[in-house]
């Protein structure tokens, strides 16, 4: 008997191990989220209770806090910061937009007995957050007029598990310009923000530069830390402004973010805020 030749497997249609074939799942919704490195367009932001909104008509909140920002005081120790993301879910071919909170930071205000490296700091709780950072205060200007400033620095763990500064993230300094409360600069020394105050005492955050999501998150968080510090120290102007800005229909806090503008040089450093 003549032996049959072996089959030619190259002629057979075998499945590829590089390709995974699965049956479609019609019950599990498909979720589409914003890319991590997305660039945000300019927007005006304001505080309303526990939320931060943009001035887009009927827009949802952008951020949610565990505390009403207008009632933060020196006895508060921890504030949770969440970004509110619109998420599109598609089920059975029907898309639906829902809001999903993403925990980004825990804002901390340690007691003096803890000998903190920073009087206020933000601890990143997610890989979506840019970095942890703390705030310290400084004075700039001349003998006749001292301007108060806030320096926000990246934090890393040093000896004894204590936080230490690891480079400037943002700085905010009182402005000499009429109607401008604070001017913000980034780590490159470029002005990136202005807090604008109108004739009614309302302050808003008007973002005029495109910015990556994680940078905007850090800027907004730093802004709230600055407000918290002012309220804790009994700043009557800050308290009045925050009370006005507690409800969208009554008023708001605002800040303007700019790009490619000359920067302010920081000089005299201070302790505490």
mmCIF file of C-alpha atoms in Angstrom:
data_model
loop_
_atom_site.group_PDB
_atom_site.id
_atom_site.type_symbol
_atom_site.label_atom_id
_atom_site.label_comp_id
_atom_site.label_asym_id
_atom_site.label_seq_id
_atom_site.Cartn_x
_atom_site.Cartn_y
_atom_site.Cartn_z
ATOM 1 C CA UNK A 1 0.000 0.000 0.000
ATOM 2 C CA UNK A 2 1.326 3.415 -0.936
ATOM 3 C CA UNK A 3 1.542 5.872 1.981
ATOM 4 C CA UNK A 4 -0.512 9.049 1.602
ATOM 5 C CA UNK A 5 1.405 12.344 1.660
ATOM 6 C CA UNK A 6 0.887 14.552 4.733
ATOM 7 C CA UNK A 7 -1.727 17.271 4.357
ATOM 8 C CA UNK A 8 -0.574 20.728 3.282
ATOM 9 C CA UNK A 9 -1.448 22.820 6.345
ATOM 10 C CA UNK A 10 -0.525 25.999 4.511
ATOM 11 C CA UNK A 11 -3.630 25.510 2.417
ATOM 12 C CA UNK A 12 -5.856 25.348 5.466
ATOM 13 C CA UNK A 13 -7.494 28.445 6.908
ATOM 14 C CA UNK A 14 -6.239 28.287 10.472
ATOM 15 C CA UNK A 15 -7.118 30.953 13.051
ATOM 16 C CA UNK A 16 -4.432 33.546 13.769
ATOM 17 C CA UNK A 17 -3.235 33.787 17.363
ATOM 18 C CA UNK A 18 -2.694 37.511 16.791
ATOM 19 C CA UNK A 19 -6.419 38.005 16.400
ATOM 20 C CA UNK A 20 -8.947 37.499 19.153
ATOM 21 C CA UNK A 21 -12.485 36.885 18.017
ATOM 22 C CA UNK A 22 -15.273 37.373 20.507
ATOM 23 C CA UNK A 23 -18.992 37.487 20.115
ATOM 24 C CA UNK A 24 -20.551 40.925 20.480
ATOM 25 C CA UNK A 25 -21.984 41.678 23.913
ATOM 26 C CA UNK A 26 -25.258 43.514 23.516
ATOM 27 C CA UNK A 27 -25.857 43.901 27.244
ATOM 28 C CA UNK A 28 -22.603 45.582 28.331
ATOM 29 C CA UNK A 29 -22.538 49.308 27.481
ATOM 30 C CA UNK A 30 -19.557 50.771 25.658
ATOM 31 C CA UNK A 31 -17.991 53.703 27.515
ATOM 32 C CA UNK A 32 -16.202 56.526 25.729
ATOM 33 C CA UNK A 33 -14.230 58.981 27.859
ATOM 34 C CA UNK A 34 -12.169 62.077 27.209
ATOM 35 C CA UNK A 35 -8.496 61.314 26.353
ATOM 36 C CA UNK A 36 -6.092 61.897 29.233
ATOM 37 C CA UNK A 37 -3.953 64.348 27.251
ATOM 38 C CA UNK A 38 -6.865 66.366 25.868
ATOM 39 C CA UNK A 39 -6.428 70.130 25.573
ATOM 40 C CA UNK A 40 -9.188 72.275 27.061
ATOM 41 C CA UNK A 41 -10.474 75.367 25.349
ATOM 42 C CA UNK A 42 -10.726 78.734 27.147
ATOM 43 C CA UNK A 43 -13.560 79.055 29.667
ATOM 44 C CA UNK A 44 -14.768 81.259 32.501
ATOM 45 C CA UNK A 45 -15.038 79.477 35.860
ATOM 46 C CA UNK A 46 -16.879 80.403 39.041
ATOM 47 C CA UNK A 47 -17.574 78.906 42.463
ATOM 48 C CA UNK A 48 -21.105 78.005 43.526
ATOM 49 C CA UNK A 49 -21.313 76.216 46.861
ATOM 50 C CA UNK A 50 -19.538 72.848 46.566
ATOM 51 C CA UNK A 51 -19.169 73.147 42.791
ATOM 52 C CA UNK A 52 -17.153 74.971 40.172
ATOM 53 C CA UNK A 53 -18.936 75.775 36.920
ATOM 54 C CA UNK A 54 -18.097 77.401 33.634
ATOM 55 C CA UNK A 55 -20.316 80.152 32.267
ATOM 56 C CA UNK A 56 -21.477 77.999 29.375
ATOM 57 C CA UNK A 57 -25.286 78.111 29.331
ATOM 58 C CA UNK A 58 -26.841 75.196 31.232
ATOM 59 C CA UNK A 59 -23.469 73.479 31.508
ATOM 60 C CA UNK A 60 -22.934 70.810 34.181
ATOM 61 C CA UNK A 61 -20.462 71.411 37.035
ATOM 62 C CA UNK A 62 -16.792 70.860 36.213
ATOM 63 C CA UNK A 63 -15.603 70.088 39.751
ATOM 64 C CA UNK A 64 -17.218 68.983 43.001
ATOM 65 C CA UNK A 65 -15.829 69.427 46.526
ATOM 66 C CA UNK A 66 -16.781 67.658 49.738
ATOM 67 C CA UNK A 67 -17.299 71.026 51.472
ATOM 68 C CA UNK A 68 -19.088 74.227 50.551
ATOM 69 C CA UNK A 69 -16.137 76.398 49.523
ATOM 70 C CA UNK A 70 -17.772 79.522 50.934
ATOM 71 C CA UNK A 71 -17.795 77.977 54.435
ATOM 72 C CA UNK A 72 -14.239 76.622 54.598
ATOM 73 C CA UNK A 73 -12.425 77.737 57.751
ATOM 74 C CA UNK A 74 -9.331 77.073 59.823
ATOM 75 C CA UNK A 75 -10.868 74.084 61.636
ATOM 76 C CA UNK A 76 -11.380 72.113 58.422
ATOM 77 C CA UNK A 77 -8.623 69.553 57.830
ATOM 78 C CA UNK A 78 -9.490 67.626 54.674
ATOM 79 C CA UNK A 79 -11.409 68.538 51.520
ATOM 80 C CA UNK A 80 -12.067 66.071 48.724
ATOM 81 C CA UNK A 81 -11.677 67.315 45.130
ATOM 82 C CA UNK A 82 -13.420 65.526 42.267
ATOM 83 C CA UNK A 83 -13.573 66.344 38.579
ATOM 84 C CA UNK A 84 -16.972 65.819 36.978
ATOM 85 C CA UNK A 85 -16.515 64.198 33.574
ATOM 86 C CA UNK A 86 -19.225 63.710 30.955
ATOM 87 C CA UNK A 87 -19.160 60.069 29.862
ATOM 88 C CA UNK A 88 -20.977 58.718 26.815
ATOM 89 C CA UNK A 89 -22.443 55.246 27.267
ATOM 90 C CA UNK A 90 -23.874 53.363 24.324
ATOM 91 C CA UNK A 91 -26.287 50.525 24.982
ATOM 92 C CA UNK A 92 -28.304 48.799 22.269
ATOM 93 C CA UNK A 93 -27.150 51.473 19.847
ATOM 94 C CA UNK A 94 -28.491 54.387 21.898
ATOM 95 C CA UNK A 95 -25.891 56.881 23.228
ATOM 96 C CA UNK A 96 -26.458 58.539 26.576
ATOM 97 C CA UNK A 97 -24.289 61.122 28.347
ATOM 98 C CA UNK A 98 -23.911 60.695 32.102
ATOM 99 C CA UNK A 99 -21.698 62.479 34.652
ATOM 100 C CA UNK A 100 -18.944 60.564 36.414
ATOM 101 C CA UNK A 101 -16.953 61.921 39.382
ATOM 102 C CA UNK A 102 -13.221 61.231 39.440
ATOM 103 C CA UNK A 103 -11.394 61.720 42.744
ATOM 104 C CA UNK A 104 -8.247 63.774 42.003
ATOM 105 C CA UNK A 105 -6.969 65.407 45.196
ATOM 106 C CA UNK A 106 -7.366 65.535 48.948
ATOM 107 C CA UNK A 107 -6.732 69.048 50.238
ATOM 108 C CA UNK A 108 -5.059 68.984 53.650
ATOM 109 C CA UNK A 109 -4.704 71.625 56.371
ATOM 110 C CA UNK A 110 -2.601 70.041 59.157
ATOM 111 C CA UNK A 111 -2.552 71.456 62.671
ATOM 112 C CA UNK A 112 0.464 73.413 63.876
ATOM 113 C CA UNK A 113 1.228 70.572 66.304
ATOM 114 C CA UNK A 114 2.002 68.335 63.320
ATOM 115 C CA UNK A 115 4.813 70.685 62.222
ATOM 116 C CA UNK A 116 3.720 70.508 58.584
ATOM 117 C CA UNK A 117 6.005 71.409 55.703
ATOM 118 C CA UNK A 118 3.120 73.384 54.161
ATOM 119 C CA UNK A 119 0.132 74.988 55.932
ATOM 120 C CA UNK A 120 -2.081 73.722 53.084
ATOM 121 C CA UNK A 121 -1.346 71.093 50.482
ATOM 122 C CA UNK A 122 -3.020 68.907 47.861
ATOM 123 C CA UNK A 123 -2.300 65.177 47.809
ATOM 124 C CA UNK A 124 -2.873 63.506 44.446
ATOM 125 C CA UNK A 125 -5.174 60.492 44.800
ATOM 126 C CA UNK A 126 -5.231 59.398 41.169
ATOM 127 C CA UNK A 127 -2.878 58.923 38.246
ATOM 128 C CA UNK A 128 -5.118 61.405 36.467
ATOM 129 C CA UNK A 129 -3.857 64.148 38.809
ATOM 130 C CA UNK A 130 -0.738 66.071 37.775
ATOM 131 C CA UNK A 131 1.144 65.995 41.079
ATOM 132 C CA UNK A 132 0.888 66.622 44.805
ATOM 133 C CA UNK A 133 1.727 70.187 45.805
ATOM 134 C CA UNK A 134 1.819 72.534 48.781
ATOM 135 C CA UNK A 135 1.486 76.278 49.278
ATOM 136 C CA UNK A 136 3.580 78.857 51.099
ATOM 137 C CA UNK A 137 3.282 82.632 51.225
ATOM 138 C CA UNK A 138 5.681 85.386 50.247
ATOM 139 C CA UNK A 139 5.831 89.167 49.920
ATOM 140 C CA UNK A 140 6.975 91.099 46.872
ATOM 141 C CA UNK A 141 7.156 94.746 45.902
ATOM 142 C CA UNK A 142 8.919 97.663 47.562
ATOM 143 C CA UNK A 143 9.021 99.292 50.992
ATOM 144 C CA UNK A 144 6.052 101.515 50.225
ATOM 145 C CA UNK A 145 3.791 98.711 49.065
ATOM 146 C CA UNK A 146 4.149 95.039 49.875
ATOM 147 C CA UNK A 147 2.170 92.612 47.736
ATOM 148 C CA UNK A 148 1.091 89.245 49.089
ATOM 149 C CA UNK A 149 1.732 86.117 47.076
ATOM 150 C CA UNK A 150 1.161 82.365 47.169
ATOM 151 C CA UNK A 151 3.728 79.876 45.899
ATOM 152 C CA UNK A 152 2.517 76.393 44.929
ATOM 153 C CA UNK A 153 5.322 73.837 44.790
ATOM 154 C CA UNK A 154 5.408 70.192 43.805
ATOM 155 C CA UNK A 155 5.811 67.894 46.821
ATOM 156 C CA UNK A 156 7.898 64.771 47.298
ATOM 157 C CA UNK A 157 8.602 62.702 50.400
ATOM 158 C CA UNK A 158 11.861 63.574 52.129
ATOM 159 C CA UNK A 159 13.626 62.228 55.227
ATOM 160 C CA UNK A 160 11.261 61.076 57.952
ATOM 161 C CA UNK A 161 8.387 60.882 55.450
ATOM 162 C CA UNK A 162 8.118 64.668 55.586
ATOM 163 C CA UNK A 163 7.087 66.514 52.460
ATOM 164 C CA UNK A 164 9.618 68.793 50.794
ATOM 165 C CA UNK A 165 9.368 71.214 47.880
ATOM 166 C CA UNK A 166 10.450 69.987 44.459
ATOM 167 C CA UNK A 167 9.964 72.875 42.049
ATOM 168 C CA UNK A 168 7.414 75.634 41.517
ATOM 169 C CA UNK A 169 4.114 74.730 39.871
ATOM 170 C CA UNK A 170 2.261 78.069 40.076
ATOM 171 C CA UNK A 171 2.586 81.406 41.853
ATOM 172 C CA UNK A 172 -0.192 83.901 42.538
ATOM 173 C CA UNK A 173 0.598 87.491 43.512
ATOM 174 C CA UNK A 174 -1.615 90.452 44.304
ATOM 175 C CA UNK A 175 -1.953 92.691 41.285
ATOM 176 C CA UNK A 176 -1.460 96.442 40.991
ATOM 177 C CA UNK A 177 -3.962 96.539 38.127
ATOM 178 C CA UNK A 178 -7.445 97.855 38.793
ATOM 179 C CA UNK A 179 -10.049 95.119 38.941
ATOM 180 C CA UNK A 180 -7.446 92.340 39.141
ATOM 181 C CA UNK A 181 -7.149 90.581 42.499
ATOM 182 C CA UNK A 182 -4.304 88.142 41.760
ATOM 183 C CA UNK A 183 -2.054 87.370 38.825
ATOM 184 C CA UNK A 184 -0.861 83.797 38.328
ATOM 185 C CA UNK A 185 2.358 82.631 36.673
ATOM 186 C CA UNK A 186 3.442 79.113 35.782
ATOM 187 C CA UNK A 187 6.740 77.308 36.325
ATOM 188 C CA UNK A 188 8.186 78.988 33.214
ATOM 189 C CA UNK A 189 7.551 82.475 34.559
ATOM 190 C CA UNK A 190 4.741 83.225 32.107
ATOM 191 C CA UNK A 191 1.510 84.769 33.310
ATOM 192 C CA UNK A 192 -1.210 82.150 33.035
ATOM 193 C CA UNK A 193 -4.025 83.481 35.203
ATOM 194 C CA UNK A 194 -5.776 86.527 36.579
ATOM 195 C CA UNK A 195 -8.501 86.670 39.175
ATOM 196 C CA UNK A 196 -10.824 89.432 38.068
ATOM 197 C CA UNK A 197 -13.012 91.415 40.478
ATOM 198 C CA UNK A 198 -15.942 93.432 39.148
ATOM 199 C CA UNK A 199 -17.639 96.497 40.650
ATOM 200 C CA UNK A 200 -20.021 94.302 42.665
ATOM 201 C CA UNK A 201 -17.085 92.505 44.282
ATOM 202 C CA UNK A 202 -17.601 89.285 42.350
ATOM 203 C CA UNK A 203 -14.483 87.327 41.402
ATOM 204 C CA UNK A 204 -14.296 84.858 38.521
ATOM 205 C CA UNK A 205 -11.751 82.583 36.845
ATOM 206 C CA UNK A 206 -11.637 83.349 33.132
ATOM 207 C CA UNK A 207 -9.426 80.836 31.316
ATOM 208 C CA UNK A 208 -8.216 82.353 28.043
ATOM 209 C CA UNK A 209 -5.434 79.906 27.173
ATOM 210 C CA UNK A 210 -5.692 76.354 25.973
ATOM 211 C CA UNK A 211 -4.434 74.010 28.677
ATOM 212 C CA UNK A 212 -4.075 70.287 29.236
ATOM 213 C CA UNK A 213 -6.675 68.771 31.539
ATOM 214 C CA UNK A 214 -4.247 67.899 34.344
ATOM 215 C CA UNK A 215 -2.795 71.441 34.361
ATOM 216 C CA UNK A 216 -6.290 72.938 34.568
ATOM 217 C CA UNK A 217 -7.132 70.549 37.420
ATOM 218 C CA UNK A 218 -4.042 71.656 39.353
ATOM 219 C CA UNK A 219 -4.736 75.349 38.680
ATOM 220 C CA UNK A 220 -8.336 75.117 39.904
ATOM 221 C CA UNK A 221 -7.237 73.158 42.976
ATOM 222 C CA UNK A 222 -4.532 75.733 43.763
ATOM 223 C CA UNK A 223 -7.103 78.500 43.368
ATOM 224 C CA UNK A 224 -9.406 76.880 45.938
ATOM 225 C CA UNK A 225 -6.482 76.398 48.347
ATOM 226 C CA UNK A 226 -5.714 80.114 48.067
ATOM 227 C CA UNK A 227 -9.344 80.960 48.817
ATOM 228 C CA UNK A 228 -9.383 78.541 51.763
ATOM 229 C CA UNK A 229 -6.259 80.151 53.204
ATOM 230 C CA UNK A 230 -7.789 83.625 52.944
ATOM 231 C CA UNK A 231 -11.026 82.510 54.579
ATOM 232 C CA UNK A 232 -9.151 80.744 57.396
ATOM 233 C CA UNK A 233 -7.226 83.908 58.174
ATOM 234 C CA UNK A 234 -10.413 85.927 58.482
ATOM 235 C CA UNK A 235 -10.010 87.871 55.267
ATOM 236 C CA UNK A 236 -13.259 89.845 55.313
ATOM 237 C CA UNK A 237 -13.003 90.646 51.624
ATOM 238 C CA UNK A 238 -12.642 86.962 50.740
ATOM 239 C CA UNK A 239 -15.528 86.038 53.046
ATOM 240 C CA UNK A 240 -17.785 88.653 51.496
ATOM 241 C CA UNK A 241 -16.870 87.568 47.994
ATOM 242 C CA UNK A 242 -17.440 83.913 48.762
ATOM 243 C CA UNK A 243 -20.841 84.577 50.306
ATOM 244 C CA UNK A 244 -21.817 86.497 47.176
ATOM 245 C CA UNK A 245 -20.551 83.659 45.030
ATOM 246 C CA UNK A 246 -22.347 80.863 46.870
ATOM 247 C CA UNK A 247 -25.159 80.679 44.325
ATOM 248 C CA UNK A 248 -24.889 81.019 40.544
ATOM 249 C CA UNK A 249 -27.875 83.331 40.352
ATOM 250 C CA UNK A 250 -26.357 85.741 42.886
ATOM 251 C CA UNK A 251 -22.736 85.954 41.847
ATOM 252 C CA UNK A 252 -19.503 84.071 41.358
ATOM 253 C CA UNK A 253 -15.752 83.816 41.850
ATOM 254 C CA UNK A 254 -13.710 84.183 38.674
ATOM 255 C CA UNK A 255 -10.090 84.032 37.406
ATOM 256 C CA UNK A 256 -8.559 84.768 34.009
ATOM 257 C CA UNK A 257 -5.935 82.500 32.500
ATOM 258 C CA UNK A 258 -3.641 84.100 29.914
ATOM 259 C CA UNK A 259 -0.666 82.953 27.888
ATOM 260 C CA UNK A 260 2.496 84.545 26.446
ATOM 261 C CA UNK A 261 2.496 87.567 28.751
ATOM 262 C CA UNK A 262 5.480 88.966 30.643
ATOM 263 C CA UNK A 263 5.978 87.494 34.120
ATOM 264 C CA UNK A 264 6.345 88.980 37.578
ATOM 265 C CA UNK A 265 9.568 88.425 39.523
ATOM 266 C CA UNK A 266 9.134 87.119 43.068
ATOM 267 C CA UNK A 267 11.435 88.569 45.694
ATOM 268 C CA UNK A 268 10.879 88.471 49.434
ATOM 269 C CA UNK A 269 9.844 85.123 50.911
ATOM 270 C CA UNK A 270 7.593 84.720 53.956
ATOM 271 C CA UNK A 271 6.648 81.869 56.248
ATOM 272 C CA UNK A 272 3.103 80.646 56.490
ATOM 273 C CA UNK A 273 0.040 82.157 54.849
#
